[in-house]
CSV table of C-alpha atoms and ligand atoms in Angstrom, one decimal:
chain,number,residue,atom,x,y,z
A,1,UNK,CA,0.2,0.5,0.2
A,2,UNK,CA,1.1,3.4,-0.5
A,3,UNK,CA,0.6,6.8,1.4
A,4,UNK,CA,-2.4,8.5,0.2
A,5,UNK,CA,-1.7,11.5,-1.7
A,6,UNK,CA,-3.7,13.2,-0.6
A,7,UNK,CA,-1.4,13.0,3.3
A,8,UNK,CA,1.2,13.6,1.1
A,9,UNK,CA,1.2,18.2,0.8
A,10,UNK,CA,0.6,17.3,5.0
A,11,UNK,CA,3.0,17.8,7.4
A,12,UNK,CA,4.6,15.3,8.6
A,13,UNK,CA,5.1,16.4,12.0
A,14,UNK,CA,2.0,18.8,13.7
A,15,UNK,CA,3.9,22.4,13.5
A,16,UNK,CA,6.0,21.4,10.7
A,17,UNK,CA,5.8,23.7,7.4
A,18,UNK,CA,3.7,22.3,4.5
A,19,UNK,CA,5.5,20.9,2.2
A,20,UNK,CA,5.8,22.8,-1.2
A,21,UNK,CA,3.8,21.8,-4.4
A,22,UNK,CA,6.3,22.9,-6.9
A,23,UNK,CA,10.2,22.6,-6.3
A,24,UNK,CA,11.8,26.1,-6.6
A,25,UNK,CA,13.6,26.4,-10.4
A,26,UNK,CA,16.8,28.0,-9.6
A,27,UNK,CA,20.2,29.7,-11.6
A,28,UNK,CA,21.8,26.4,-10.1
A,29,UNK,CA,24.9,26.6,-12.7
A,30,UNK,CA,27.5,25.4,-9.3
A,31,UNK,CA,26.9,23.9,-6.0
A,32,UNK,CA,30.5,25.2,-4.6
A,33,UNK,CA,32.0,22.9,-1.7
A,34,UNK,CA,33.7,24.7,1.0
A,35,UNK,CA,35.4,22.8,3.9
A,36,UNK,CA,33.8,25.1,7.4
A,37,UNK,CA,36.6,23.6,9.6
A,38,UNK,CA,39.0,25.9,7.8
A,39,UNK,CA,39.3,29.2,9.2
A,40,UNK,CA,41.0,30.6,5.7
A,41,UNK,CA,38.0,28.9,4.0
A,42,UNK,CA,36.2,30.9,6.0
A,43,UNK,CA,36.8,34.0,5.4
A,44,UNK,CA,36.7,34.2,1.7
A,45,UNK,CA,32.9,32.6,1.7
A,46,UNK,CA,30.7,35.9,1.7
A,47,UNK,CA,33.3,37.1,-1.3
A,48,UNK,CA,33.1,33.7,-3.0
A,49,UNK,CA,29.1,33.3,-2.3
A,50,UNK,CA,28.8,36.8,-4.7
A,51,UNK,CA,30.4,34.6,-8.2
A,52,UNK,CA,28.0,31.0,-7.1
A,53,UNK,CA,24.6,30.6,-7.8
A,54,UNK,CA,24.7,27.6,-5.2
A,55,UNK,CA,27.0,27.8,-1.8
A,56,UNK,CA,27.4,24.8,-0.1
A,57,UNK,CA,29.2,23.8,3.2
A,58,UNK,CA,30.5,20.1,3.4
A,59,UNK,CA,30.8,18.2,6.5
A,60,UNK,CA,30.7,14.6,5.1
A,61,UNK,CA,34.0,13.1,2.9
A,62,UNK,CA,36.5,15.5,2.7
A,63,UNK,CA,36.5,16.5,6.2
A,64,UNK,CA,39.4,14.3,8.3
A,65,UNK,CA,37.3,12.5,11.2
A,66,UNK,CA,39.1,15.3,13.9
A,67,UNK,CA,37.6,18.1,11.9
A,68,UNK,CA,34.0,17.4,12.1
A,69,UNK,CA,32.4,18.5,14.7
A,70,UNK,CA,34.9,21.6,13.9
A,71,UNK,CA,33.2,21.8,10.4
A,72,UNK,CA,29.6,21.4,11.8
A,73,UNK,CA,30.4,24.3,14.5
A,74,UNK,CA,32.1,26.5,12.0
A,75,UNK,CA,28.8,25.8,9.2
A,76,UNK,CA,26.5,27.2,12.0
A,77,UNK,CA,29.0,30.3,12.4
A,78,UNK,CA,28.9,30.9,9.0
A,79,UNK,CA,25.5,30.4,8.2
A,80,UNK,CA,24.8,33.0,11.1
A,81,UNK,CA,27.2,35.5,10.6
A,82,UNK,CA,27.1,35.6,6.6
A,83,UNK,CA,24.5,37.0,4.5
A,84,UNK,CA,24.0,34.7,1.1
A,85,UNK,CA,21.4,37.7,-0.4
A,86,UNK,CA,20.0,36.0,-3.2
A,87,UNK,CA,22.6,33.2,-3.5
A,88,UNK,CA,21.6,29.7,-2.0
A,89,UNK,CA,23.2,28.7,0.7
A,90,UNK,CA,23.0,23.9,1.3
A,91,UNK,CA,25.4,22.1,3.4
A,92,UNK,CA,26.1,18.1,2.4
A,93,UNK,CA,25.4,16.3,6.3
A,94,UNK,CA,27.1,12.9,6.8
A,95,UNK,CA,25.5,9.9,5.6
A,96,UNK,CA,22.7,8.5,7.6
A,97,UNK,CA,24.3,5.4,8.9
A,98,UNK,CA,27.4,7.6,10.0
A,99,UNK,CA,27.4,8.7,13.9
A,100,UNK,CA,27.6,12.5,13.0
A,101,UNK,CA,24.1,12.4,10.9
A,102,UNK,CA,21.8,13.0,14.1
A,103,UNK,CA,24.3,15.6,15.2
A,104,UNK,CA,24.7,17.2,11.9
A,105,UNK,CA,21.0,17.7,11.7
A,106,UNK,CA,19.8,18.5,14.7
A,107,UNK,CA,22.9,21.3,15.2
A,108,UNK,CA,22.1,22.9,11.8
A,109,UNK,CA,18.3,22.9,11.6
A,110,UNK,CA,18.4,24.3,15.4
A,111,UNK,CA,21.3,26.9,14.4
A,112,UNK,CA,20.2,28.3,11.0
A,113,UNK,CA,17.5,25.9,9.6
A,114,UNK,CA,15.8,28.8,8.6
A,115,UNK,CA,19.0,30.0,6.7
A,116,UNK,CA,19.6,26.7,4.8
A,117,UNK,CA,17.9,26.0,1.8
A,118,UNK,CA,18.8,22.3,0.9
A,119,UNK,CA,19.9,19.4,2.3
A,120,UNK,CA,22.5,17.3,0.7
A,121,UNK,CA,22.8,13.6,1.5
A,122,UNK,CA,25.8,11.0,0.8
A,123,UNK,CA,24.6,7.3,0.2
A,124,UNK,CA,21.3,7.6,-0.5
A,125,UNK,CA,20.4,3.8,-1.3
A,126,UNK,CA,16.5,4.2,-1.4
A,127,UNK,CA,12.9,5.8,-0.9
A,128,UNK,CA,13.7,4.2,3.3
A,129,UNK,CA,16.6,6.8,3.7
A,130,UNK,CA,14.9,9.3,2.3
A,131,UNK,CA,11.7,8.9,4.4
A,132,UNK,CA,13.7,8.6,8.2
A,133,UNK,CA,15.1,12.0,7.2
A,134,UNK,CA,11.7,13.6,6.1
A,135,UNK,CA,10.2,12.5,8.8
A,136,UNK,CA,13.2,14.0,11.5
A,137,UNK,CA,13.6,16.8,8.9
A,138,UNK,CA,9.7,17.6,10.0
A,139,UNK,CA,10.5,17.0,14.2
A,140,UNK,CA,13.2,19.4,13.8
A,141,UNK,CA,11.7,21.9,12.1
A,142,UNK,CA,8.6,21.4,14.2
A,143,UNK,CA,10.8,21.6,16.8
A,144,UNK,CA,12.7,25.0,16.6
A,145,UNK,CA,10.1,26.8,14.4
A,146,UNK,CA,11.5,26.6,10.9
A,147,UNK,CA,9.2,28.7,8.8
A,148,UNK,CA,9.8,27.2,5.4
A,149,UNK,CA,10.6,23.3,4.7
A,150,UNK,CA,14.3,22.4,4.1
A,151,UNK,CA,14.3,20.5,0.6
A,152,UNK,CA,16.1,17.2,0.1
A,153,UNK,CA,19.0,17.0,-2.4
A,154,UNK,CA,19.8,12.8,-2.9
A,155,UNK,CA,23.3,12.0,-4.4
A,156,UNK,CA,23.7,8.8,-6.0
A,157,UNK,CA,26.2,7.3,-5.2
A,158,UNK,CA,26.1,3.8,-4.9
A,159,UNK,CA,24.9,0.7,-6.8
A,160,UNK,CA,21.1,0.5,-4.9
A,161,UNK,CA,21.0,3.6,-4.8
A,162,UNK,CA,20.6,4.1,-8.8
A,163,UNK,CA,18.8,0.7,-8.8
A,164,UNK,CA,16.2,2.2,-7.3
A,165,UNK,CA,16.5,6.2,-8.3
A,166,UNK,CA,12.9,6.3,-9.3
A,167,UNK,CA,11.6,5.6,-6.1
A,168,UNK,CA,14.3,8.4,-4.6
A,169,UNK,CA,12.8,11.4,-6.8
A,170,UNK,CA,9.3,10.2,-5.8
A,171,UNK,CA,9.7,9.4,-2.3
A,172,UNK,CA,8.9,12.4,-0.9
A,173,UNK,CA,8.2,16.4,-1.5
A,174,UNK,CA,11.1,17.9,-0.8
A,175,UNK,CA,13.5,15.6,-2.7
A,176,UNK,CA,14.4,19.1,-4.4
A,177,UNK,CA,17.0,17.2,-6.7
A,178,UNK,CA,19.5,14.8,-7.2
A,179,UNK,CA,23.7,14.7,-8.0
A,180,UNK,CA,25.9,12.0,-9.8
A,181,UNK,CA,28.3,10.8,-6.9
A,182,UNK,CA,31.4,9.3,-9.2
A,183,UNK,CA,33.6,8.0,-6.8
A,184,UNK,CA,31.5,6.5,-4.5
A,185,UNK,CA,29.6,5.1,-6.7
A,186,UNK,CA,32.6,3.7,-8.2
A,187,UNK,CA,33.8,2.0,-4.8
A,188,UNK,CA,30.6,0.4,-4.3
A,189,UNK,CA,29.7,-0.8,-8.1
A,190,UNK,CA,33.3,-2.8,-8.1
A,191,UNK,CA,34.3,-0.3,-11.1
A,192,UNK,CA,38.2,0.0,-11.2
A,193,UNK,CA,38.9,3.7,-11.8
A,194,UNK,CA,40.5,5.2,-9.7
A,195,UNK,CA,39.5,9.3,-9.8
A,196,UNK,CA,36.7,11.3,-9.3
A,197,UNK,CA,35.1,11.6,-12.0
A,198,UNK,CA,35.7,12.3,-15.8
A,199,UNK,CA,37.1,9.1,-18.4
A,200,UNK,CA,39.4,6.6,-18.4
A,201,UNK,CA,41.6,6.1,-21.2
A,202,UNK,CA,40.6,2.0,-20.7
A,203,UNK,CA,36.8,2.7,-21.5
A,204,UNK,CA,37.2,2.0,-25.2
A,205,UNK,CA,35.5,0.9,-28.4
A,206,UNK,CA,38.0,-0.2,-31.3
A,207,UNK,CA,37.3,-0.1,-35.4
A,208,UNK,CA,36.8,-3.1,-37.1
A,209,UNK,CA,39.8,-4.6,-38.6
A,210,UNK,CA,40.8,-3.4,-42.5
A,211,UNK,CA,40.9,-7.0,-44.0
A,212,UNK,CA,43.4,-6.0,-46.3
A,213,UNK,CA,46.0,-4.9,-43.5
A,214,UNK,CA,44.8,-6.6,-41.1
A,215,UNK,CA,48.0,-5.1,-38.3
A,216,UNK,CA,46.7,-1.6,-39.4
A,217,UNK,CA,46.0,0.5,-36.1
A,218,UNK,CA,42.9,0.6,-35.4
A,219,UNK,CA,41.7,4.2,-33.9
A,220,UNK,CA,39.3,3.9,-30.9
A,221,UNK,CA,37.1,6.4,-29.2
A,222,UNK,CA,36.6,6.7,-25.4
A,223,UNK,CA,33.2,6.6,-24.3
A,224,UNK,CA,31.6,8.1,-20.9
A,225,UNK,CA,31.1,5.6,-18.4
A,226,UNK,CA,28.3,8.1,-16.5
A,227,UNK,CA,26.5,8.7,-19.5
A,228,UNK,CA,24.0,5.4,-17.9
A,229,UNK,CA,23.8,7.1,-15.2
A,230,UNK,CA,23.2,10.5,-16.2
A,231,UNK,CA,20.4,9.2,-18.5
A,232,UNK,CA,18.7,7.7,-15.2
A,233,UNK,CA,19.3,10.6,-12.6
A,234,UNK,CA,18.0,13.3,-15.3
A,235,UNK,CA,14.8,10.9,-16.3
A,236,UNK,CA,13.9,9.8,-12.4
A,237,UNK,CA,14.3,14.0,-11.4
A,238,UNK,CA,12.8,15.6,-14.3
A,239,UNK,CA,9.4,12.8,-13.8
A,240,UNK,CA,9.2,15.0,-10.5
A,241,UNK,CA,10.0,18.0,-11.3
A,242,UNK,CA,13.5,18.2,-9.4
A,243,UNK,CA,16.7,18.6,-10.3
A,244,UNK,CA,19.9,17.0,-11.9
A,245,UNK,CA,23.4,17.6,-11.5
A,246,UNK,CA,26.6,16.4,-12.2
A,247,UNK,CA,29.1,15.9,-9.1
A,248,UNK,CA,32.3,16.5,-8.8
A,249,UNK,CA,35.5,16.8,-11.2
A,250,UNK,CA,38.7,15.8,-9.5
A,251,UNK,CA,41.7,16.6,-11.5
A,252,UNK,CA,41.3,20.2,-10.7
A,253,UNK,CA,44.4,20.6,-13.3
A,254,UNK,CA,42.9,19.2,-16.5
A,255,UNK,CA,40.4,22.1,-17.1
A,256,UNK,CA,39.8,20.8,-20.8
A,257,UNK,CA,38.4,17.8,-19.8
A,258,UNK,CA,36.3,18.8,-16.6
A,259,UNK,CA,35.3,21.0,-19.3
A,260,UNK,CA,33.6,18.6,-21.7
A,261,UNK,CA,32.5,16.2,-18.1
A,262,UNK,CA,30.4,19.0,-17.3
A,263,UNK,CA,28.9,20.2,-20.8
A,264,UNK,CA,28.2,16.1,-21.3
A,265,UNK,CA,26.0,16.7,-18.7
A,266,UNK,CA,24.3,19.7,-20.0
A,267,UNK,CA,23.5,18.7,-22.9
A,268,UNK,CA,22.1,15.7,-21.2
A,269,UNK,CA,19.6,17.3,-19.0
A,270,UNK,CA,21.4,18.6,-15.9
A,271,UNK,CA,21.2,21.8,-14.7
A,272,UNK,CA,24.6,22.6,-12.9
A,273,UNK,CA,27.4,20.7,-11.4
A,274,UNK,CA,29.5,20.6,-8.0
A,275,UNK,CA,32.7,23.2,-8.3
A,276,UNK,CA,35.6,21.9,-6.3
A,277,UNK,CA,37.7,24.4,-6.5
A,278,UNK,CA,37.7,28.3,-8.0
A,279,UNK,CA,39.1,26.7,-11.5
A,280,UNK,CA,36.2,25.6,-11.7
A,281,UNK,CA,33.6,28.0,-11.1
A,282,UNK,CA,34.3,29.8,-14.5
A,283,UNK,CA,33.8,26.9,-16.9
A,284,UNK,CA,30.9,25.5,-14.6
A,285,UNK,CA,29.0,29.3,-15.9
A,286,UNK,CA,29.8,28.8,-19.1
A,287,UNK,CA,28.9,25.2,-19.8
A,288,UNK,CA,25.6,25.4,-17.4
A,289,UNK,CA,24.0,28.9,-19.8
A,290,UNK,CA,23.2,28.4,-22.8
A,291,UNK,CA,25.6,29.7,-25.6
A,292,UNK,CA,24.4,33.0,-26.8
A,293,UNK,CA,24.0,31.7,-30.6
A,294,UNK,CA,21.8,29.3,-29.4
A,295,UNK,CA,19.6,31.6,-27.5
A,296,UNK,CA,19.3,34.2,-30.6
A,297,UNK,CA,18.4,30.5,-32.9
A,298,UNK,CA,16.0,29.5,-30.0
A,299,UNK,CA,14.9,33.1,-30.4
A,300,UNK,CA,14.4,33.3,-34.2
A,301,UNK,CA,11.9,29.7,-33.9
A,302,UNK,CA,9.6,30.7,-31.6
A,303,UNK,CA,9.1,34.2,-32.7
A,304,UNK,CA,8.7,32.4,-36.5
A,305,UNK,CA,6.1,30.1,-34.8
A,306,UNK,CA,4.0,32.2,-32.2
A,307,UNK,CA,1.5,29.6,-30.9
A,308,UNK,CA,4.1,26.8,-31.2
A,309,UNK,CA,2.3,24.6,-33.4
A,310,UNK,CA,2.7,23.6,-37.8
A,311,UNK,CA,5.8,24.6,-39.1
A,312,UNK,CA,8.0,26.4,-40.4
A,313,UNK,CA,11.5,25.4,-42.3
A,314,UNK,CA,14.4,27.7,-41.4
A,315,UNK,CA,17.9,27.5,-42.6
A,316,UNK,CA,16.7,24.1,-44.4
A,317,UNK,CA,15.8,22.4,-40.8
A,318,UNK,CA,12.4,21.7,-40.7
A,319,UNK,CA,10.7,23.3,-37.3
A,320,UNK,CA,7.7,22.4,-35.6
A,321,UNK,CA,5.7,21.5,-31.8
A,322,UNK,CA,8.6,19.9,-30.5
A,323,UNK,CA,12.0,21.7,-31.7
A,324,UNK,CA,9.4,25.2,-30.4
A,325,UNK,CA,9.4,23.3,-27.2
A,326,UNK,CA,13.5,22.6,-27.5
A,327,UNK,CA,14.2,26.0,-28.4
A,328,UNK,CA,11.7,27.0,-25.3
A,329,UNK,CA,14.2,24.9,-23.1
A,330,UNK,CA,16.7,27.4,-24.0
A,331,UNK,CA,15.1,30.4,-23.8
A,332,UNK,CA,13.8,29.8,-20.4
A,333,UNK,CA,16.8,28.7,-19.2
A,334,UNK,CA,18.5,32.0,-20.4
A,335,UNK,CA,15.8,34.2,-19.1
A,336,UNK,CA,16.3,32.7,-15.5
A,337,UNK,CA,20.4,33.1,-16.3
A,338,UNK,CA,19.3,36.4,-16.7
A,339,UNK,CA,17.6,37.4,-13.9
A,340,UNK,CA,20.5,36.9,-11.7
A,341,UNK,CA,23.6,36.9,-13.8
A,342,UNK,CA,24.0,40.7,-15.5
A,343,UNK,CA,27.1,39.7,-17.8
A,344,UNK,CA,24.6,37.1,-19.3
A,345,UNK,CA,21.7,39.1,-19.5
A,346,UNK,CA,24.0,41.6,-21.4
A,347,UNK,CA,25.3,39.1,-23.5
A,348,UNK,CA,21.3,37.6,-24.2
A,349,UNK,CA,20.7,41.4,-25.2
A,350,UNK,CA,17.6,40.6,-22.7
B,401,GLV,C1,30.8,12.6,-4.3
B,401,GLV,O1,30.4,12.8,-2.9
B,401,GLV,C2,31.4,11.2,-5.2
B,401,GLV,O2,31.7,9.8,-4.5
B,401,GLV,O3,31.5,11.3,-5.6
B,402,MG,MG1,30.7,10.4,-2.3
């Protein structure tokens, strides 16, 4: 038996805020990670926050065990002190099976529950994890008088999580979105990579041998290890009005491959990516904002088909209701980004 659909939008605890009916669609080109236990990083937070769409205080992996509490308390301090303006403020808490999760959630919701927008939950295995976090968040929201519901963002980074991705997306009206977690996912699946995201030179397809020259070099093309998972994540998220994101790209010095990986995710339907280093911010901004020429083309198609129906030829290419819809996706995204980013507003001529 499923829960009654009528109950889905009722608060799960008396006094908790009502769940949102729609996930807010905001410019979300990059989720920039910082370590709140690092005081040198903490002082830079207000300035970096002005340059990104989402700022995320990370409490999970990459924070050493002996700094878990310092990270949590550092984030409370930053959350209280910093005015994030219209930059979203997120956190990644420790996983549900860790000894820190309960205190992460209790401290953060109690101290900065009204400042946080989204809580990223790592290593989500199935809808039961979301139900647990959903109920606990409602308890804490009621206890601490939080006014707007905290949203949940799941990292897709276990084999079981990928197998359950549709049920995870549907598990709660708090589901804001998901990110691919290629590093943990590789370990969970027994993939043989030893990197954080991106390609692998051994994952290739090879052309057939030339019968007249069987010893000639046979060109190969590297394939994308993450294509399947990103496709499943995008479909699961979009089906429920949630947003899909690429995750971390660990080779900070390889800006070219980073850009390729981000762009593949953008083209497949992701709205943004994680950025782990300031160098990756500009790449994410460029990749997850439509190109000016795409926007110009989309405008032309939409203007040529004012009610979005019928068929017209533009520059020899057939346009119909379905290309009009694709162009609307690009135009709507451009307008959304222009509403936040004056540089892109000028570039698009809005
Ligand atoms: C992110 O958390 C990852 O495991 O890739
Ligand atoms: Mg991970």
